[in-house]
PDB file of C-alpha atoms in Angstrom:
ATOM      1  CA  UNK A   1      19.758  11.085   3.269  1.00 52.00           C
ATOM      2  CA  UNK A   2      18.652  11.282   6.944  1.00 57.00           C
ATOM      3  CA  UNK A   3      15.576   8.453   7.406  1.00 64.00           C
ATOM      4  CA  UNK A   4      14.541  11.294   9.974  1.00 73.00           C
ATOM      5  CA  UNK A   5      13.178  13.317   7.107  1.00 87.00           C
ATOM      6  CA  UNK A   6      11.888  10.934   4.778  1.00 93.00           C
ATOM      7  CA  UNK A   7       8.553  10.972   4.273  1.00 93.00           C
ATOM      8  CA  UNK A   8       5.814   7.913   2.421  1.00 96.00           C
ATOM      9  CA  UNK A   9       2.616   8.682   1.460  1.00 94.00           C
ATOM     10  CA  UNK A  10      -0.247   6.766  -0.082  1.00 95.00           C
ATOM     11  CA  UNK A  11      -3.118   7.895  -1.738  1.00 95.00           C
ATOM     12  CA  UNK A  12      -6.413   6.549  -2.509  1.00 95.00           C
ATOM     13  CA  UNK A  13      -8.329   7.840  -5.406  1.00 96.00           C
ATOM     14  CA  UNK A  14     -11.921   7.028  -6.591  1.00 96.00           C
ATOM     15  CA  UNK A  15     -12.898   7.904  -9.663  1.00 97.00           C
ATOM     16  CA  UNK A  16     -16.700   8.523 -11.044  1.00 97.00           C
ATOM     17  CA  UNK A  17     -17.506   5.824 -13.815  1.00 96.00           C
ATOM     18  CA  UNK A  18     -16.878   8.522 -16.653  1.00 96.00           C
ATOM     19  CA  UNK A  19     -13.146   8.176 -15.755  1.00 96.00           C
ATOM     20  CA  UNK A  20     -12.555   4.938 -15.097  1.00 96.00           C
ATOM     21  CA  UNK A  21     -10.743   4.713 -18.877  1.00 96.00           C
ATOM     22  CA  UNK A  22      -8.603   7.405 -18.327  1.00 97.00           C
ATOM     23  CA  UNK A  23      -7.490   6.074 -14.108  1.00 95.00           C
ATOM     24  CA  UNK A  24      -6.573   2.993 -16.364  1.00 94.00           C
ATOM     25  CA  UNK A  25      -4.710   4.756 -18.510  1.00 95.00           C
ATOM     26  CA  UNK A  26      -2.624   6.517 -15.999  1.00 95.00           C
ATOM     27  CA  UNK A  27      -0.867   2.895 -14.959  1.00 92.00           C
ATOM     28  CA  UNK A  28       1.228   3.762 -17.809  1.00 93.00           C
ATOM     29  CA  UNK A  29       0.814   7.451 -18.553  1.00 95.00           C
ATOM     30  CA  UNK A  30       1.457   8.962 -15.185  1.00 95.00           C
ATOM     31  CA  UNK A  31       5.008   6.936 -14.781  1.00 94.00           C
ATOM     32  CA  UNK A  32       7.555   9.271 -16.797  1.00 95.00           C
ATOM     33  CA  UNK A  33       5.739  12.597 -14.534  1.00 93.00           C
ATOM     34  CA  UNK A  34       5.757  10.724 -11.603  1.00 94.00           C
ATOM     35  CA  UNK A  35       9.397  10.055 -12.096  1.00 93.00           C
ATOM     36  CA  UNK A  36      10.276  13.356 -12.833  1.00 92.00           C
ATOM     37  CA  UNK A  37       8.865  15.062  -9.786  1.00 92.00           C
ATOM     38  CA  UNK A  38      11.319  16.487  -7.504  1.00 92.00           C
ATOM     39  CA  UNK A  39      12.229  15.161  -4.263  1.00 94.00           C
ATOM     40  CA  UNK A  40      11.175  10.967  -5.170  1.00 95.00           C
ATOM     41  CA  UNK A  41      12.930   8.394  -3.909  1.00 94.00           C
ATOM     42  CA  UNK A  42      10.344   5.314  -4.857  1.00 96.00           C
ATOM     43  CA  UNK A  43       7.103   5.460  -6.078  1.00 96.00           C
ATOM     44  CA  UNK A  44       4.406   3.073  -7.508  1.00 95.00           C
ATOM     45  CA  UNK A  45       1.002   3.595  -9.419  1.00 95.00           C
ATOM     46  CA  UNK A  46      -1.679   0.633  -8.229  1.00 93.00           C
ATOM     47  CA  UNK A  47      -4.741  -0.875  -8.908  1.00 92.00           C
ATOM     48  CA  UNK A  48      -6.738  -2.242  -5.749  1.00 91.00           C
ATOM     49  CA  UNK A  49      -8.633  -5.092  -5.136  1.00 84.00           C
ATOM     50  CA  UNK A  50     -12.100  -5.211  -4.149  1.00 75.00           C
ATOM     51  CA  UNK A  51     -13.089  -6.386  -0.491  1.00 65.00           C
ATOM     52  CA  UNK A  52     -10.264  -7.132   2.183  1.00 59.00           C
ATOM     53  CA  UNK A  53      -6.977  -7.845   1.418  1.00 53.00           C
ATOM     54  CA  UNK A  54      -5.367  -9.741  -1.255  1.00 56.00           C
ATOM     55  CA  UNK A  55      -8.146 -10.257  -4.118  1.00 60.00           C
ATOM     56  CA  UNK A  56      -8.528 -10.889  -7.889  1.00 65.00           C
ATOM     57  CA  UNK A  57     -11.460  -9.146  -8.002  1.00 76.00           C
ATOM     58  CA  UNK A  58     -10.569  -5.552  -8.944  1.00 83.00           C
ATOM     59  CA  UNK A  59     -12.064  -2.249  -7.463  1.00 90.00           C
ATOM     60  CA  UNK A  60     -12.255  -0.118 -10.852  1.00 90.00           C
ATOM     61  CA  UNK A  61     -13.190   3.091  -9.335  1.00 93.00           C
ATOM     62  CA  UNK A  62     -10.124   3.224  -6.775  1.00 94.00           C
ATOM     63  CA  UNK A  63      -6.140   3.680  -7.711  1.00 95.00           C
ATOM     64  CA  UNK A  64      -3.604   4.049  -5.166  1.00 95.00           C
ATOM     65  CA  UNK A  65      -0.695   6.125  -5.569  1.00 96.00           C
ATOM     66  CA  UNK A  66       2.265   5.232  -3.172  1.00 96.00           C
ATOM     67  CA  UNK A  67       5.635   7.866  -2.953  1.00 96.00           C
ATOM     68  CA  UNK A  68       8.344   7.725  -0.571  1.00 97.00           C
ATOM     69  CA  UNK A  69       9.646  11.494  -0.512  1.00 95.00           C
ATOM     70  CA  UNK A  70      13.335  12.946   0.480  1.00 93.00           C
ATOM     71  CA  UNK A  71      11.476  15.325   2.839  1.00 90.00           C
ATOM     72  CA  UNK A  72       8.319  16.786   3.925  1.00 87.00           C
ATOM     73  CA  UNK A  73       9.118  20.165   1.399  1.00 88.00           C
ATOM     74  CA  UNK A  74       9.221  17.848  -1.340  1.00 91.00           C
ATOM     75  CA  UNK A  75       5.979  15.991  -0.471  1.00 89.00           C
ATOM     76  CA  UNK A  76       4.080  19.447   0.386  1.00 85.00           C
ATOM     77  CA  UNK A  77       5.501  20.980  -3.238  1.00 87.00           C
ATOM     78  CA  UNK A  78       4.322  17.807  -5.269  1.00 89.00           C
ATOM     79  CA  UNK A  79       0.569  19.397  -4.330  1.00 84.00           C
ATOM     80  CA  UNK A  80       1.165  22.179  -6.573  1.00 85.00           C
ATOM     81  CA  UNK A  81       2.327  19.896  -9.724  1.00 89.00           C
ATOM     82  CA  UNK A  82       0.349  19.283 -12.956  1.00 91.00           C
ATOM     83  CA  UNK A  83       0.610  15.657 -12.166  1.00 91.00           C
ATOM     84  CA  UNK A  84      -1.458  16.006  -8.757  1.00 91.00           C
ATOM     85  CA  UNK A  85      -3.550  18.502 -10.298  1.00 93.00           C
ATOM     86  CA  UNK A  86      -4.600  16.399 -13.002  1.00 94.00           C
ATOM     87  CA  UNK A  87      -5.424  13.417 -10.804  1.00 95.00           C
ATOM     88  CA  UNK A  88      -7.688  15.481  -8.550  1.00 93.00           C
ATOM     89  CA  UNK A  89      -9.772  17.222 -11.113  1.00 94.00           C
ATOM     90  CA  UNK A  90     -10.736  14.042 -12.702  1.00 96.00           C
ATOM     91  CA  UNK A  91     -11.005  12.065  -9.212  1.00 96.00           C
ATOM     92  CA  UNK A  92     -14.641  12.061  -7.394  1.00 95.00           C
ATOM     93  CA  UNK A  93     -12.350  11.994  -4.040  1.00 95.00           C
ATOM     94  CA  UNK A  94      -9.346  11.070  -2.420  1.00 94.00           C
ATOM     95  CA  UNK A  95      -7.222  10.387   1.023  1.00 93.00           C
ATOM     96  CA  UNK A  96      -3.672  10.670   1.734  1.00 92.00           C
ATOM     97  CA  UNK A  97      -2.107   8.401   4.564  1.00 94.00           C
ATOM     98  CA  UNK A  98       0.898  10.298   5.703  1.00 94.00           C
ATOM     99  CA  UNK A  99       3.310   8.631   7.540  1.00 94.00           C
ATOM    100  CA  UNK A 100       7.041   7.258   8.541  1.00 95.00           C
ATOM    101  CA  UNK A 101       8.842   3.943   8.377  1.00 96.00           C
ATOM    102  CA  UNK A 102       9.992   2.523  11.731  1.00 95.00           C
ATOM    103  CA  UNK A 103      11.054  -1.204  10.219  1.00 94.00           C
ATOM    104  CA  UNK A 104      11.294  -2.586   6.615  1.00 95.00           C
ATOM    105  CA  UNK A 105      12.379  -6.101   5.706  1.00 92.00           C
ATOM    106  CA  UNK A 106      12.428  -7.668   2.167  1.00 92.00           C
ATOM    107  CA  UNK A 107      12.756  -5.862  -1.208  1.00 93.00           C
ATOM    108  CA  UNK A 108      10.441  -4.488  -4.042  1.00 93.00           C
ATOM    109  CA  UNK A 109      11.697  -5.348  -7.234  1.00 90.00           C
ATOM    110  CA  UNK A 110      15.160  -5.486  -6.055  1.00 91.00           C
ATOM    111  CA  UNK A 111      15.077  -2.239  -4.332  1.00 92.00           C
ATOM    112  CA  UNK A 112      14.978  -1.251  -0.418  1.00 94.00           C
ATOM    113  CA  UNK A 113      12.491   1.681  -1.031  1.00 95.00           C
ATOM    114  CA  UNK A 114      12.031   3.036   2.754  1.00 96.00           C
ATOM    115  CA  UNK A 115      14.483   3.918   4.986  1.00 94.00           C
ATOM    116  CA  UNK A 116      14.085   3.223   8.698  1.00 93.00           C
ATOM    117  CA  UNK A 117      13.668   5.683  12.074  1.00 89.00           C
ATOM    118  CA  UNK A 118      13.586   2.625  14.334  1.00 84.00           C
ATOM    119  CA  UNK A 119      11.253   3.964  17.174  1.00 84.00           C
ATOM    120  CA  UNK A 120       8.942   2.222  19.471  1.00 82.00           C
ATOM    121  CA  UNK A 121       4.868   3.123  19.575  1.00 84.00           C
ATOM    122  CA  UNK A 122       1.883   2.178  21.654  1.00 83.00           C
ATOM    123  CA  UNK A 123      -0.557   4.191  19.116  1.00 89.00           C
ATOM    124  CA  UNK A 124      -1.581   3.465  15.685  1.00 94.00           C
ATOM    125  CA  UNK A 125       0.412   1.767  13.083  1.00 95.00           C
ATOM    126  CA  UNK A 126       0.347   1.180   9.477  1.00 95.00           C
ATOM    127  CA  UNK A 127       1.300  -1.754   7.606  1.00 95.00           C
ATOM    128  CA  UNK A 128       2.656  -2.485   3.815  1.00 95.00           C
ATOM    129  CA  UNK A 129       2.772  -6.172   2.754  1.00 89.00           C
ATOM    130  CA  UNK A 130       3.805  -7.017  -0.623  1.00 89.00           C
ATOM    131  CA  UNK A 131       4.767 -10.273  -2.307  1.00 83.00           C
ATOM    132  CA  UNK A 132       5.436 -11.487  -5.957  1.00 79.00           C
ATOM    133  CA  UNK A 133       3.755 -14.687  -6.218  1.00 72.00           C
ATOM    134  CA  UNK A 134       5.699 -17.968  -8.235  1.00 68.00           C
ATOM    135  CA  UNK A 135       3.798 -18.380 -11.003  1.00 60.00           C
ATOM    136  CA  UNK A 136       3.355 -22.099  -9.877  1.00 60.00           C
ATOM    137  CA  UNK A 137       1.863 -21.051  -6.628  1.00 59.00           C
ATOM    138  CA  UNK A 138      -0.802 -18.376  -7.882  1.00 59.00           C
ATOM    139  CA  UNK A 139      -4.040 -21.648  -7.919  1.00 60.00           C
ATOM    140  CA  UNK A 140      -2.310 -22.454  -3.927  1.00 62.00           C
ATOM    141  CA  UNK A 141      -2.203 -18.706  -2.874  1.00 63.00           C
ATOM    142  CA  UNK A 142      -5.565 -18.020  -4.897  1.00 62.00           C
ATOM    143  CA  UNK A 143      -7.191 -21.230  -2.810  1.00 56.00           C
ATOM    144  CA  UNK A 144      -5.993 -19.048   0.459  1.00 59.00           C
ATOM    145  CA  UNK A 145      -7.928 -15.700  -0.227  1.00 60.00           C
ATOM    146  CA  UNK A 146     -11.430 -16.227   0.985  1.00 53.00           C
ATOM    147  CA  UNK A 147      -9.870 -17.414   4.741  1.00 59.00           C
ATOM    148  CA  UNK A 148      -7.404 -14.794   4.759  1.00 60.00           C
ATOM    149  CA  UNK A 149     -10.567 -12.145   3.841  1.00 61.00           C
ATOM    150  CA  UNK A 150     -12.735 -13.616   6.330  1.00 61.00           C
ATOM    151  CA  UNK A 151     -10.191 -13.348   9.545  1.00 61.00           C
ATOM    152  CA  UNK A 152      -9.505  -9.418   8.261  1.00 67.00           C
ATOM    153  CA  UNK A 153     -13.212  -8.379   8.379  1.00 69.00           C
ATOM    154  CA  UNK A 154     -13.158  -9.820  11.828  1.00 71.00           C
ATOM    155  CA  UNK A 155      -9.957  -8.435  13.154  1.00 79.00           C
ATOM    156  CA  UNK A 156     -10.232  -6.450  16.559  1.00 86.00           C
ATOM    157  CA  UNK A 157      -8.656  -3.054  15.820  1.00 91.00           C
ATOM    158  CA  UNK A 158      -8.200  -2.776  12.538  1.00 91.00           C
ATOM    159  CA  UNK A 159      -9.118   0.835  11.006  1.00 91.00           C
ATOM    160  CA  UNK A 160      -8.988   0.499   7.525  1.00 91.00           C
ATOM    161  CA  UNK A 161      -7.357  -1.935   4.792  1.00 89.00           C
ATOM    162  CA  UNK A 162      -7.180  -2.106   1.313  1.00 90.00           C
ATOM    163  CA  UNK A 163      -5.742  -4.964  -1.439  1.00 87.00           C
ATOM    164  CA  UNK A 164      -3.207  -3.013  -4.082  1.00 90.00           C
ATOM    165  CA  UNK A 165      -1.123  -4.255  -6.430  1.00 87.00           C
ATOM    166  CA  UNK A 166       0.527  -3.616  -9.884  1.00 84.00           C
ATOM    167  CA  UNK A 167      -0.580  -6.917 -11.348  1.00 77.00           C
ATOM    168  CA  UNK A 168      -3.165  -9.164 -10.343  1.00 65.00           C
ATOM    169  CA  UNK A 169      -2.592 -12.462  -9.043  1.00 64.00           C
ATOM    170  CA  UNK A 170       1.121 -11.624  -9.497  1.00 71.00           C
ATOM    171  CA  UNK A 171       2.380  -8.520  -7.763  1.00 77.00           C
ATOM    172  CA  UNK A 172       0.227  -8.329  -4.777  1.00 80.00           C
ATOM    173  CA  UNK A 173       0.432  -6.237  -1.715  1.00 84.00           C
ATOM    174  CA  UNK A 174      -2.110  -4.812   0.988  1.00 87.00           C
ATOM    175  CA  UNK A 175      -2.065  -1.704   2.754  1.00 93.00           C
ATOM    176  CA  UNK A 176      -3.699  -1.813   6.914  1.00 91.00           C
ATOM    177  CA  UNK A 177      -3.887   0.710   9.614  1.00 94.00           C
ATOM    178  CA  UNK A 178      -4.259  -0.741  13.186  1.00 94.00           C
ATOM    179  CA  UNK A 179      -5.182   0.700  16.238  1.00 94.00           C
ATOM    180  CA  UNK A 180      -2.016  -0.662  18.125  1.00 92.00           C
ATOM    181  CA  UNK A 181       1.081  -2.769  17.037  1.00 89.00           C
ATOM    182  CA  UNK A 182      -0.828  -5.212  19.810  1.00 89.00           C
ATOM    183  CA  UNK A 183      -4.070  -5.746  16.995  1.00 89.00           C
ATOM    184  CA  UNK A 184      -1.511  -6.235  14.603  1.00 86.00           C
ATOM    185  CA  UNK A 185       0.243  -8.499  16.039  1.00 83.00           C
ATOM    186  CA  UNK A 186      -2.348 -10.536  17.740  1.00 82.00           C
ATOM    187  CA  UNK A 187      -3.981 -10.699  13.617  1.00 79.00           C
ATOM    188  CA  UNK A 188      -0.960 -11.736  12.391  1.00 74.00           C
ATOM    189  CA  UNK A 189       0.063 -14.529  14.989  1.00 72.00           C
ATOM    190  CA  UNK A 190      -2.656 -15.641  16.886  1.00 64.00           C
ATOM    191  CA  UNK A 191      -5.518 -15.749  14.470  1.00 55.00           C
ATOM    192  CA  UNK A 192      -6.405 -17.979  11.436  1.00 53.00           C
ATOM    193  CA  UNK A 193      -3.731 -15.549   9.488  1.00 55.00           C
ATOM    194  CA  UNK A 194      -1.237 -17.472  11.286  1.00 57.00           C
ATOM    195  CA  UNK A 195      -1.904 -20.704   9.773  1.00 57.00           C
ATOM    196  CA  UNK A 196      -1.486 -18.593   5.903  1.00 59.00           C
ATOM    197  CA  UNK A 197       1.833 -17.382   7.025  1.00 62.00           C
ATOM    198  CA  UNK A 198       2.999 -20.799   7.992  1.00 62.00           C
ATOM    199  CA  UNK A 199       2.330 -22.031   4.734  1.00 61.00           C
ATOM    200  CA  UNK A 200       3.520 -19.267   2.879  1.00 59.00           C
ATOM    201  CA  UNK A 201       6.800 -19.953   4.460  1.00 64.00           C
ATOM    202  CA  UNK A 202       6.471 -23.714   4.012  1.00 62.00           C
ATOM    203  CA  UNK A 203       5.841 -24.165   0.518  1.00 56.00           C
ATOM    204  CA  UNK A 204       7.758 -20.913  -0.671  1.00 69.00           C
ATOM    205  CA  UNK A 205       4.930 -19.222  -2.176  1.00 69.00           C
ATOM    206  CA  UNK A 206       6.806 -16.119  -3.002  1.00 71.00           C
ATOM    207  CA  UNK A 207       9.511 -14.965  -5.448  1.00 74.00           C
ATOM    208  CA  UNK A 208      10.187 -11.588  -3.620  1.00 84.00           C
ATOM    209  CA  UNK A 209       8.593 -10.066  -0.297  1.00 88.00           C
ATOM    210  CA  UNK A 210       8.646  -6.931   1.900  1.00 91.00           C
ATOM    211  CA  UNK A 211       7.135  -6.298   5.093  1.00 93.00           C
ATOM    212  CA  UNK A 212       6.874  -2.973   6.478  1.00 95.00           C
ATOM    213  CA  UNK A 213       5.684  -0.921   9.741  1.00 95.00           C
ATOM    214  CA  UNK A 214       4.778   2.651   9.708  1.00 96.00           C
ATOM    215  CA  UNK A 215       3.803   5.077  12.286  1.00 95.00           C
ATOM    216  CA  UNK A 216       1.145   8.168  10.938  1.00 93.00           C
ATOM    217  CA  UNK A 217       2.383  11.557  10.791  1.00 89.00           C
ATOM    218  CA  UNK A 218       0.236  14.785  10.842  1.00 76.00           C
ATOM    219  CA  UNK A 219       1.113  17.640   8.124  1.00 64.00           C
ATOM    220  CA  UNK A 220      -0.182  21.029   9.194  1.00 53.00           C
ATOM    221  CA  UNK A 221      -3.800  20.610   9.743  1.00 36.00           C
ATOM    222  CA  UNK A 222      -4.311  17.571   7.953  1.00 39.00           C
ATOM    223  CA  UNK A 223      -4.769  14.645  10.322  1.00 38.00           C
ATOM    224  CA  UNK A 224      -3.798  10.833   9.726  1.00 39.00           C
ATOM    225  CA  UNK A 225      -7.652  10.090  10.323  1.00 43.00           C
ATOM    226  CA  UNK A 226      -9.351   7.192   8.282  1.00 43.00           C
ATOM    227  CA  UNK A 227     -12.340   7.033   6.345  1.00 46.00           C
ATOM    228  CA  UNK A 228     -14.265   4.270   8.058  1.00 41.00           C
ATOM    229  CA  UNK A 229     -13.739   0.497   6.473  1.00 42.00           C
TER     230      UNK A 229
END
């Protein structure tokens, strides 16, 4: 499959209180229907955290659906599927970011989910970081969460960020959207976040990790703008 055709989408669904139990159950019930969606290479249906970045405090009203499509045509066709329509009917609102991967290293449950279409960009950039924590490092990790969250709230050029994940504390990920790669790298390598990265590597907190960068793309009239953070 040509990496230039691959499309990645991440949708954030916000549910009213009366439908939150339904949304929680979809973490299991929606897996089989999503597996059968045509043209899907990889997907993850995840809960989200409150506040910024990694957090054990859940955001019970918001869920995230990450999907990797073999082509734009498959992505568009999904919007007519029963699964998509059912999610839309139950949620209060949703927003989808559409993007293409320009850099990726690491794995997600042993898989390489994104095909890389290498290109340089001076414009907006999106990042997904994902980690599977070692059991004996969970408390150490949690002790660093407040500092990481503070650094994110003060980050210049950050448009939007959300903590996402399959299992609280063990399977953690973040999605972030930046005005430019320079802004993202300033946060990662020159802020207090840099010290956390050093500890992660030195103390081997992660059993598995992935880091991927993306550029936003526009589908027809749907722009890659973001809700305010």
